[in-house]
Amino acid sequence: QVQLVESGGGLVKPGGSLRLSCAASGFTFSDYHMSWIRQAPGQGLEWVSYISSGGSRIYYADSVKGRFTISRDNAKKSVYLQMNSLRVEDMAVYYCARESDIVPLDVWGQGTTVTVSS
Amino acid sequence: QSVLTQPPSVSGAPGQRVTISCTGSSSNIGAGYAVHWYQQLPGTAPKLLIYGNSNRPSGVPDRFSGSKSGTSASLAITGLQAEDEADYYCQSYDSSLSAPFGTGTKVTVL
């Protein structure tokens, strides 16, 4: 079935780094754009980053620009989020989701939790 | 702070109609960008409810409908049911090349 599975979350100290992965299955990954969205504890959804199906278009939220890097490997059917210089305010559940030119975020992963604490 | 503003909460009795507003500006909704809506049940990932202002994905009941006018959009739920108790988020695009979500609205079924 169509599925996205995130991994790579964990506990990291402020200023540290973490790399999140999102593995896709059940659909033609290279046909879809991918996004990362996060949700801090008890807070709303925050769009983080987007990468187009071929990887040529990449966008970031201002809150993570210069610190986070999105990438994808269509052969491995995976999208990644490299997070550097992590801050306490980056602590959240991170979701990956797919989208197409017509239909937005229609399939979401279960999320992976990032905790930033000393 | 999101550029898309929603009321923090709305409530209604079973069977009633409730609406959730999503207010943006000329750089996002007012610029002609589509508005999408998501439902998030407690402890679960969000689910796409409405896309392209008013389109329902397969499987979404027709009790849910969306509309857009000017710099705002609305989600309506008619025939409110207990299972509709959840958080609802709008999303659009912005001329700053971002895709912000709204501030979120908690729907309570009385």
PDB file of C-alpha atoms in Angstrom:
ATOM      1  CA  GLN A   1       0.000   0.000   0.000  1.00  0.00           C
ATOM      2  CA  VAL A   2       0.995   3.632  -0.363  1.00  0.00           C
ATOM      3  CA  GLN A   3       3.213   4.456   2.588  1.00  0.00           C
ATOM      4  CA  LEU A   4       5.771   6.915   3.923  1.00  0.00           C
ATOM      5  CA  VAL A   5       7.954   5.982   6.874  1.00  0.00           C
ATOM      6  CA  GLU A   6      10.128   8.537   8.641  1.00  0.00           C
ATOM      7  CA  SER A   7      13.176   7.704  10.714  1.00  0.00           C
ATOM      8  CA  GLY A   8      16.197   9.388  12.242  1.00  0.00           C
ATOM      9  CA  GLY A   9      14.604  11.359  15.041  1.00  0.00           C
ATOM     10  CA  GLY A  10      16.065  11.413  18.512  1.00  0.00           C
ATOM     11  CA  LEU A  11      17.613  13.477  21.271  1.00  0.00           C
ATOM     12  CA  VAL A  12      20.248  16.042  20.318  1.00  0.00           C
ATOM     13  CA  LYS A  13      21.910  18.920  22.155  1.00  0.00           C
ATOM     14  CA  PRO A  14      21.411  22.529  21.015  1.00  0.00           C
ATOM     15  CA  GLY A  15      23.824  23.245  18.199  1.00  0.00           C
ATOM     16  CA  GLY A  16      23.892  19.609  17.161  1.00  0.00           C
ATOM     17  CA  SER A  17      22.876  17.905  13.919  1.00  0.00           C
ATOM     18  CA  LEU A  18      20.441  15.231  12.867  1.00  0.00           C
ATOM     19  CA  ARG A  19      19.475  13.660   9.544  1.00  0.00           C
ATOM     20  CA  LEU A  20      15.899  12.575   9.003  1.00  0.00           C
ATOM     21  CA  SER A  21      14.934  10.046   6.345  1.00  0.00           C
ATOM     22  CA  CYS A  22      11.594   9.270   4.750  1.00  0.00           C
ATOM     23  CA  ALA A  23      11.185   6.023   2.804  1.00  0.00           C
ATOM     24  CA  ALA A  24       8.377   5.702   0.285  1.00  0.00           C
ATOM     25  CA  SER A  25       6.620   2.580  -0.964  1.00  0.00           C
ATOM     26  CA  GLY A  26       3.549   1.662  -2.971  1.00  0.00           C
ATOM     27  CA  PHE A  27       3.768   4.475  -5.531  1.00  0.00           C
ATOM     28  CA  THR A  28       6.118   5.891  -8.170  1.00  0.00           C
ATOM     29  CA  PHE A  29       8.236   8.091  -5.923  1.00  0.00           C
ATOM     30  CA  SER A  30       9.906  10.010  -8.750  1.00  0.00           C
ATOM     31  CA  ASP A  31       6.516  11.308  -9.920  1.00  0.00           C
ATOM     32  CA  TYR A  32       5.875  13.216  -6.699  1.00  0.00           C
ATOM     33  CA  HIS A  33       7.163  16.305  -4.983  1.00  0.00           C
ATOM     34  CA  MET A  34       7.933  15.898  -1.284  1.00  0.00           C
ATOM     35  CA  SER A  35       7.658  18.159   1.754  1.00  0.00           C
ATOM     36  CA  TRP A  36       8.636  18.144   5.403  1.00  0.00           C
ATOM     37  CA  ILE A  37       6.203  19.535   7.955  1.00  0.00           C
ATOM     38  CA  ARG A  38       6.724  19.746  11.700  1.00  0.00           C
ATOM     39  CA  GLN A  39       4.549  20.106  14.768  1.00  0.00           C
ATOM     40  CA  ALA A  40       5.963  21.310  18.064  1.00  0.00           C
ATOM     41  CA  PRO A  41       4.413  19.843  21.233  1.00  0.00           C
ATOM     42  CA  GLY A  42       0.875  21.167  21.631  1.00  0.00           C
ATOM     43  CA  GLN A  43       1.289  23.497  18.667  1.00  0.00           C
ATOM     44  CA  GLY A  44       0.043  23.714  15.091  1.00  0.00           C
ATOM     45  CA  LEU A  45       1.525  22.526  11.837  1.00  0.00           C
ATOM     46  CA  GLU A  46       4.520  24.332  10.361  1.00  0.00           C
ATOM     47  CA  TRP A  47       5.638  23.792   6.779  1.00  0.00           C
ATOM     48  CA  VAL A  48       9.421  23.300   6.747  1.00  0.00           C
ATOM     49  CA  SER A  49      10.696  22.478   3.262  1.00  0.00           C
ATOM     50  CA  TYR A  50       9.765  21.297  -0.244  1.00  0.00           C
ATOM     51  CA  ILE A  51      11.639  19.505  -3.015  1.00  0.00           C
ATOM     52  CA  SER A  52      10.277  18.947  -6.509  1.00  0.00           C
ATOM     53  CA  SER A  53      10.036  15.510  -8.063  1.00  0.00           C
ATOM     54  CA  GLY A  54      13.330  15.863  -9.912  1.00  0.00           C
ATOM     55  CA  GLY A  55      15.041  17.843  -7.177  1.00  0.00           C
ATOM     56  CA  SER A  56      15.463  21.042  -9.172  1.00  0.00           C
ATOM     57  CA  ARG A  57      13.176  23.217  -7.068  1.00  0.00           C
ATOM     58  CA  ILE A  58      13.808  23.514  -3.338  1.00  0.00           C
ATOM     59  CA  TYR A  59      12.179  25.881  -0.852  1.00  0.00           C
ATOM     60  CA  TYR A  60      12.561  26.436   2.890  1.00  0.00           C
ATOM     61  CA  ALA A  61      10.687  28.192   5.649  1.00  0.00           C
ATOM     62  CA  ASP A  62      12.528  31.265   6.897  1.00  0.00           C
ATOM     63  CA  SER A  63      12.835  29.633  10.313  1.00  0.00           C
ATOM     64  CA  VAL A  64      15.142  26.898   8.980  1.00  0.00           C
ATOM     65  CA  LYS A  65      16.798  28.551   5.977  1.00  0.00           C
ATOM     66  CA  GLY A  66      20.558  28.196   6.108  1.00  0.00           C
ATOM     67  CA  ARG A  67      20.414  25.444   8.733  1.00  0.00           C
ATOM     68  CA  PHE A  68      18.335  22.680   7.118  1.00  0.00           C
ATOM     69  CA  THR A  69      18.936  20.970   3.776  1.00  0.00           C
ATOM     70  CA  ILE A  70      16.385  18.858   1.935  1.00  0.00           C
ATOM     71  CA  SER A  71      17.455  16.259  -0.613  1.00  0.00           C
ATOM     72  CA  ARG A  72      16.091  13.162  -2.313  1.00  0.00           C
ATOM     73  CA  ASP A  73      17.302   9.960  -3.922  1.00  0.00           C
ATOM     74  CA  ASN A  74      14.744   8.702  -6.418  1.00  0.00           C
ATOM     75  CA  ALA A  75      16.597   5.430  -6.885  1.00  0.00           C
ATOM     76  CA  LYS A  76      16.259   4.754  -3.161  1.00  0.00           C
ATOM     77  CA  LYS A  77      12.722   6.216  -3.045  1.00  0.00           C
ATOM     78  CA  SER A  78      13.719   8.420  -0.146  1.00  0.00           C
ATOM     79  CA  VAL A  79      13.747  12.053   0.900  1.00  0.00           C
ATOM     80  CA  TYR A  80      16.027  13.463   3.565  1.00  0.00           C
ATOM     81  CA  LEU A  81      16.238  16.455   5.869  1.00  0.00           C
ATOM     82  CA  GLN A  82      19.688  17.370   7.160  1.00  0.00           C
ATOM     83  CA  MET A  83      19.257  19.548  10.222  1.00  0.00           C
ATOM     84  CA  ASN A  84      22.255  21.502  11.522  1.00  0.00           C
ATOM     85  CA  SER A  85      22.660  24.083  14.286  1.00  0.00           C
ATOM     86  CA  LEU A  86      19.565  22.722  15.987  1.00  0.00           C
ATOM     87  CA  ARG A  87      17.729  24.950  18.437  1.00  0.00           C
ATOM     88  CA  VAL A  88      15.278  24.214  21.223  1.00  0.00           C
ATOM     89  CA  GLU A  89      12.549  25.665  19.033  1.00  0.00           C
ATOM     90  CA  ASP A  90      13.224  22.969  16.395  1.00  0.00           C
ATOM     91  CA  MET A  91      11.890  20.351  18.797  1.00  0.00           C
ATOM     92  CA  ALA A  92       8.871  18.769  17.120  1.00  0.00           C
ATOM     93  CA  VAL A  93       7.354  15.784  15.398  1.00  0.00           C
ATOM     94  CA  TYR A  94       8.588  15.871  11.808  1.00  0.00           C
ATOM     95  CA  TYR A  95       6.335  14.530   9.065  1.00  0.00           C
ATOM     96  CA  CYS A  96       7.139  13.907   5.425  1.00  0.00           C
ATOM     97  CA  ALA A  97       4.332  14.066   2.879  1.00  0.00           C
ATOM     98  CA  ARG A  98       3.952  13.701  -0.863  1.00  0.00           C
ATOM     99  CA  GLU A  99       2.219  16.039  -3.253  1.00  0.00           C
ATOM    100  CA  SER A 100       1.604  16.435  -6.950  1.00  0.00           C
ATOM    101  CA  ASP A 101       1.007  19.484  -9.124  1.00  0.00           C
ATOM    102  CA  ILE A 102      -2.732  19.160  -8.562  1.00  0.00           C
ATOM    103  CA  VAL A 103      -3.196  17.400  -5.240  1.00  0.00           C
ATOM    104  CA  PRO A 104      -1.320  18.698  -2.192  1.00  0.00           C
ATOM    105  CA  LEU A 105      -0.119  16.721   0.810  1.00  0.00           C
ATOM    106  CA  ASP A 106      -2.303  13.645   0.354  1.00  0.00           C
ATOM    107  CA  VAL A 107      -0.105  10.984   1.945  1.00  0.00           C
ATOM    108  CA  TRP A 108       1.699  11.564   5.236  1.00  0.00           C
ATOM    109  CA  GLY A 109       4.100   9.494   7.253  1.00  0.00           C
ATOM    110  CA  GLN A 110       3.555   8.710  10.912  1.00  0.00           C
ATOM    111  CA  GLY A 111       6.165  11.241  12.008  1.00  0.00           C
ATOM    112  CA  THR A 112       9.500  11.083  13.801  1.00  0.00           C
ATOM    113  CA  THR A 113      10.225  12.993  16.996  1.00  0.00           C
ATOM    114  CA  VAL A 114      13.144  15.376  17.350  1.00  0.00           C
ATOM    115  CA  THR A 115      14.044  16.478  20.879  1.00  0.00           C
ATOM    116  CA  VAL A 116      16.549  19.291  21.338  1.00  0.00           C
ATOM    117  CA  SER A 117      17.731  19.563  24.911  1.00  0.00           C
ATOM    118  CA  SER A 118      20.924  19.902  26.880  1.00  0.00           C
TER     119      SER A 118
ATOM    120  CA  GLN B   1       3.219  33.291  13.844  1.00  0.00           C
ATOM    121  CA  SER B   2       1.463  32.051  10.706  1.00  0.00           C
ATOM    122  CA  VAL B   3       0.401  34.385   7.908  1.00  0.00           C
ATOM    123  CA  LEU B   4      -2.924  32.515   7.737  1.00  0.00           C
ATOM    124  CA  THR B   5      -5.258  33.187  10.655  1.00  0.00           C
ATOM    125  CA  GLN B   6      -7.962  30.820  11.883  1.00  0.00           C
ATOM    126  CA  PRO B   7     -10.236  31.020  14.929  1.00  0.00           C
ATOM    127  CA  PRO B   8      -8.758  28.959  17.793  1.00  0.00           C
ATOM    128  CA  SER B   9     -11.962  27.021  18.322  1.00  0.00           C
ATOM    129  CA  VAL B  10     -15.481  26.465  17.063  1.00  0.00           C
ATOM    130  CA  SER B  11     -18.184  24.238  18.473  1.00  0.00           C
ATOM    131  CA  GLY B  12     -21.579  22.906  17.569  1.00  0.00           C
ATOM    132  CA  ALA B  13     -24.155  20.332  18.491  1.00  0.00           C
ATOM    133  CA  PRO B  14     -24.498  17.113  16.511  1.00  0.00           C
ATOM    134  CA  GLY B  15     -26.292  17.774  13.241  1.00  0.00           C
ATOM    135  CA  GLN B  16     -25.445  21.462  13.190  1.00  0.00           C
ATOM    136  CA  ARG B  17     -23.381  23.355  10.637  1.00  0.00           C
ATOM    137  CA  VAL B  18     -20.098  24.980  11.603  1.00  0.00           C
ATOM    138  CA  THR B  19     -17.689  27.058   9.544  1.00  0.00           C
ATOM    139  CA  ILE B  20     -13.985  27.740   9.953  1.00  0.00           C
ATOM    140  CA  SER B  21     -12.426  30.810   8.403  1.00  0.00           C
ATOM    141  CA  CYS B  22      -8.886  31.168   7.090  1.00  0.00           C
ATOM    142  CA  THR B  23      -7.772  34.764   6.605  1.00  0.00           C
ATOM    143  CA  GLY B  24      -4.707  35.607   4.572  1.00  0.00           C
ATOM    144  CA  SER B  25      -3.476  38.553   2.557  1.00  0.00           C
ATOM    145  CA  SER B  26      -2.717  39.770  -0.933  1.00  0.00           C
ATOM    146  CA  SER B  27       0.560  37.818  -0.935  1.00  0.00           C
ATOM    147  CA  ASN B  28      -1.063  34.428  -0.431  1.00  0.00           C
ATOM    148  CA  ILE B  29      -4.789  33.677  -0.705  1.00  0.00           C
ATOM    149  CA  GLY B  30      -5.513  37.040  -2.289  1.00  0.00           C
ATOM    150  CA  ALA B  31      -2.832  36.434  -4.902  1.00  0.00           C
ATOM    151  CA  GLY B  32      -4.941  33.623  -6.303  1.00  0.00           C
ATOM    152  CA  TYR B  33      -3.179  30.682  -4.705  1.00  0.00           C
ATOM    153  CA  ALA B  34      -5.293  27.633  -3.898  1.00  0.00           C
ATOM    154  CA  VAL B  35      -6.343  26.837  -0.348  1.00  0.00           C
ATOM    155  CA  HIS B  36      -6.288  23.324   1.085  1.00  0.00           C
ATOM    156  CA  TRP B  37      -7.724  21.965   4.313  1.00  0.00           C
ATOM    157  CA  TYR B  38      -6.476  19.199   6.604  1.00  0.00           C
ATOM    158  CA  GLN B  39      -8.067  17.351   9.501  1.00  0.00           C
ATOM    159  CA  GLN B  40      -5.921  16.089  12.370  1.00  0.00           C
ATOM    160  CA  LEU B  41      -7.454  13.665  14.825  1.00  0.00           C
ATOM    161  CA  PRO B  42      -5.747  13.435  18.232  1.00  0.00           C
ATOM    162  CA  GLY B  43      -2.432  11.608  18.084  1.00  0.00           C
ATOM    163  CA  THR B  44      -2.503  11.050  14.335  1.00  0.00           C
ATOM    164  CA  ALA B  45      -0.965  12.550  11.213  1.00  0.00           C
ATOM    165  CA  PRO B  46      -3.016  15.149   9.337  1.00  0.00           C
ATOM    166  CA  LYS B  47      -5.360  14.033   6.575  1.00  0.00           C
ATOM    167  CA  LEU B  48      -6.157  15.957   3.403  1.00  0.00           C
ATOM    168  CA  LEU B  49      -9.782  17.078   3.517  1.00  0.00           C
ATOM    169  CA  ILE B  50     -10.212  19.680   0.765  1.00  0.00           C
ATOM    170  CA  TYR B  51      -7.822  20.712  -2.010  1.00  0.00           C
ATOM    171  CA  GLY B  52      -7.862  23.413  -4.619  1.00  0.00           C
ATOM    172  CA  ASN B  53     -10.340  25.524  -2.589  1.00  0.00           C
ATOM    173  CA  SER B  54     -13.301  23.195  -2.925  1.00  0.00           C
ATOM    174  CA  ASN B  55     -12.344  19.715  -4.130  1.00  0.00           C
ATOM    175  CA  ARG B  56     -12.803  16.642  -1.958  1.00  0.00           C
ATOM    176  CA  PRO B  57     -10.428  13.683  -2.258  1.00  0.00           C
ATOM    177  CA  SER B  58     -12.031  10.306  -2.695  1.00  0.00           C
ATOM    178  CA  GLY B  59     -13.481   9.050   0.576  1.00  0.00           C
ATOM    179  CA  VAL B  60     -14.091  12.422   2.188  1.00  0.00           C
ATOM    180  CA  PRO B  61     -17.791  12.825   3.039  1.00  0.00           C
ATOM    181  CA  ASP B  62     -19.704  15.541   1.216  1.00  0.00           C
ATOM    182  CA  ARG B  63     -20.529  17.043   4.616  1.00  0.00           C
ATOM    183  CA  PHE B  64     -17.209  18.840   4.196  1.00  0.00           C
ATOM    184  CA  SER B  65     -17.038  21.721   1.728  1.00  0.00           C
ATOM    185  CA  GLY B  66     -14.637  24.532   0.996  1.00  0.00           C
ATOM    186  CA  SER B  67     -14.853  27.957  -0.544  1.00  0.00           C
ATOM    187  CA  LYS B  68     -12.635  30.941  -1.188  1.00  0.00           C
ATOM    188  CA  SER B  69     -13.256  34.635  -1.701  1.00  0.00           C
ATOM    189  CA  GLY B  70     -10.755  37.454  -1.852  1.00  0.00           C
ATOM    190  CA  THR B  71      -8.128  37.040   0.839  1.00  0.00           C
ATOM    191  CA  SER B  72     -10.095  34.448   2.821  1.00  0.00           C
ATOM    192  CA  ALA B  73     -11.296  30.879   2.613  1.00  0.00           C
ATOM    193  CA  SER B  74     -13.784  28.825   4.609  1.00  0.00           C
ATOM    194  CA  LEU B  75     -14.376  25.223   5.526  1.00  0.00           C
ATOM    195  CA  ALA B  76     -17.939  24.194   6.298  1.00  0.00           C
ATOM    196  CA  ILE B  77     -19.018  21.052   8.081  1.00  0.00           C
ATOM    197  CA  THR B  78     -22.711  20.276   7.800  1.00  0.00           C
ATOM    198  CA  GLY B  79     -24.481  17.612   9.826  1.00  0.00           C
ATOM    199  CA  LEU B  80     -21.750  17.729  12.472  1.00  0.00           C
ATOM    200  CA  GLN B  81     -20.856  14.310  13.903  1.00  0.00           C
ATOM    201  CA  ALA B  82     -18.920  13.257  16.996  1.00  0.00           C
ATOM    202  CA  GLU B  83     -16.152  11.859  14.787  1.00  0.00           C
ATOM    203  CA  ASP B  84     -15.557  15.340  13.360  1.00  0.00           C
ATOM    204  CA  GLU B  85     -14.045  16.485  16.641  1.00  0.00           C
ATOM    205  CA  ALA B  86     -10.482  17.303  15.590  1.00  0.00           C
ATOM    206  CA  ASP B  87      -8.063  20.070  14.695  1.00  0.00           C
ATOM    207  CA  TYR B  88      -8.427  21.649  11.260  1.00  0.00           C
ATOM    208  CA  TYR B  89      -5.753  23.533   9.332  1.00  0.00           C
ATOM    209  CA  CYS B  90      -5.870  25.543   6.143  1.00  0.00           C
ATOM    210  CA  GLN B  91      -2.823  25.820   3.889  1.00  0.00           C
ATOM    211  CA  SER B  92      -1.967  27.958   0.928  1.00  0.00           C
ATOM    212  CA  TYR B  93       1.084  29.314  -0.843  1.00  0.00           C
ATOM    213  CA  ASP B  94       2.841  32.618  -0.507  1.00  0.00           C
ATOM    214  CA  SER B  95       4.738  34.847  -2.893  1.00  0.00           C
ATOM    215  CA  SER B  96       7.709  34.366  -0.563  1.00  0.00           C
ATOM    216  CA  LEU B  97       7.945  30.800  -1.964  1.00  0.00           C
ATOM    217  CA  SER B  98       6.567  29.199   1.152  1.00  0.00           C
ATOM    218  CA  ALA B  99       3.509  27.043   1.850  1.00  0.00           C
ATOM    219  CA  PRO B 100       2.222  28.164   5.238  1.00  0.00           C
ATOM    220  CA  PHE B 101      -0.390  26.440   7.308  1.00  0.00           C
ATOM    221  CA  GLY B 102      -3.073  28.313   9.185  1.00  0.00           C
ATOM    222  CA  THR B 103      -2.973  28.704  12.944  1.00  0.00           C
ATOM    223  CA  GLY B 104      -5.392  25.802  13.379  1.00  0.00           C
ATOM    224  CA  THR B 105      -8.933  25.444  14.713  1.00  0.00           C
ATOM    225  CA  LYS B 106     -10.168  22.947  17.264  1.00  0.00           C
ATOM    226  CA  VAL B 107     -13.675  21.727  16.521  1.00  0.00           C
ATOM    227  CA  THR B 108     -15.665  20.539  19.531  1.00  0.00           C
ATOM    228  CA  VAL B 109     -18.894  18.591  19.198  1.00  0.00           C
ATOM    229  CA  LEU B 110     -21.110  19.509  22.124  1.00  0.00           C
TER     230      LEU B 110
END
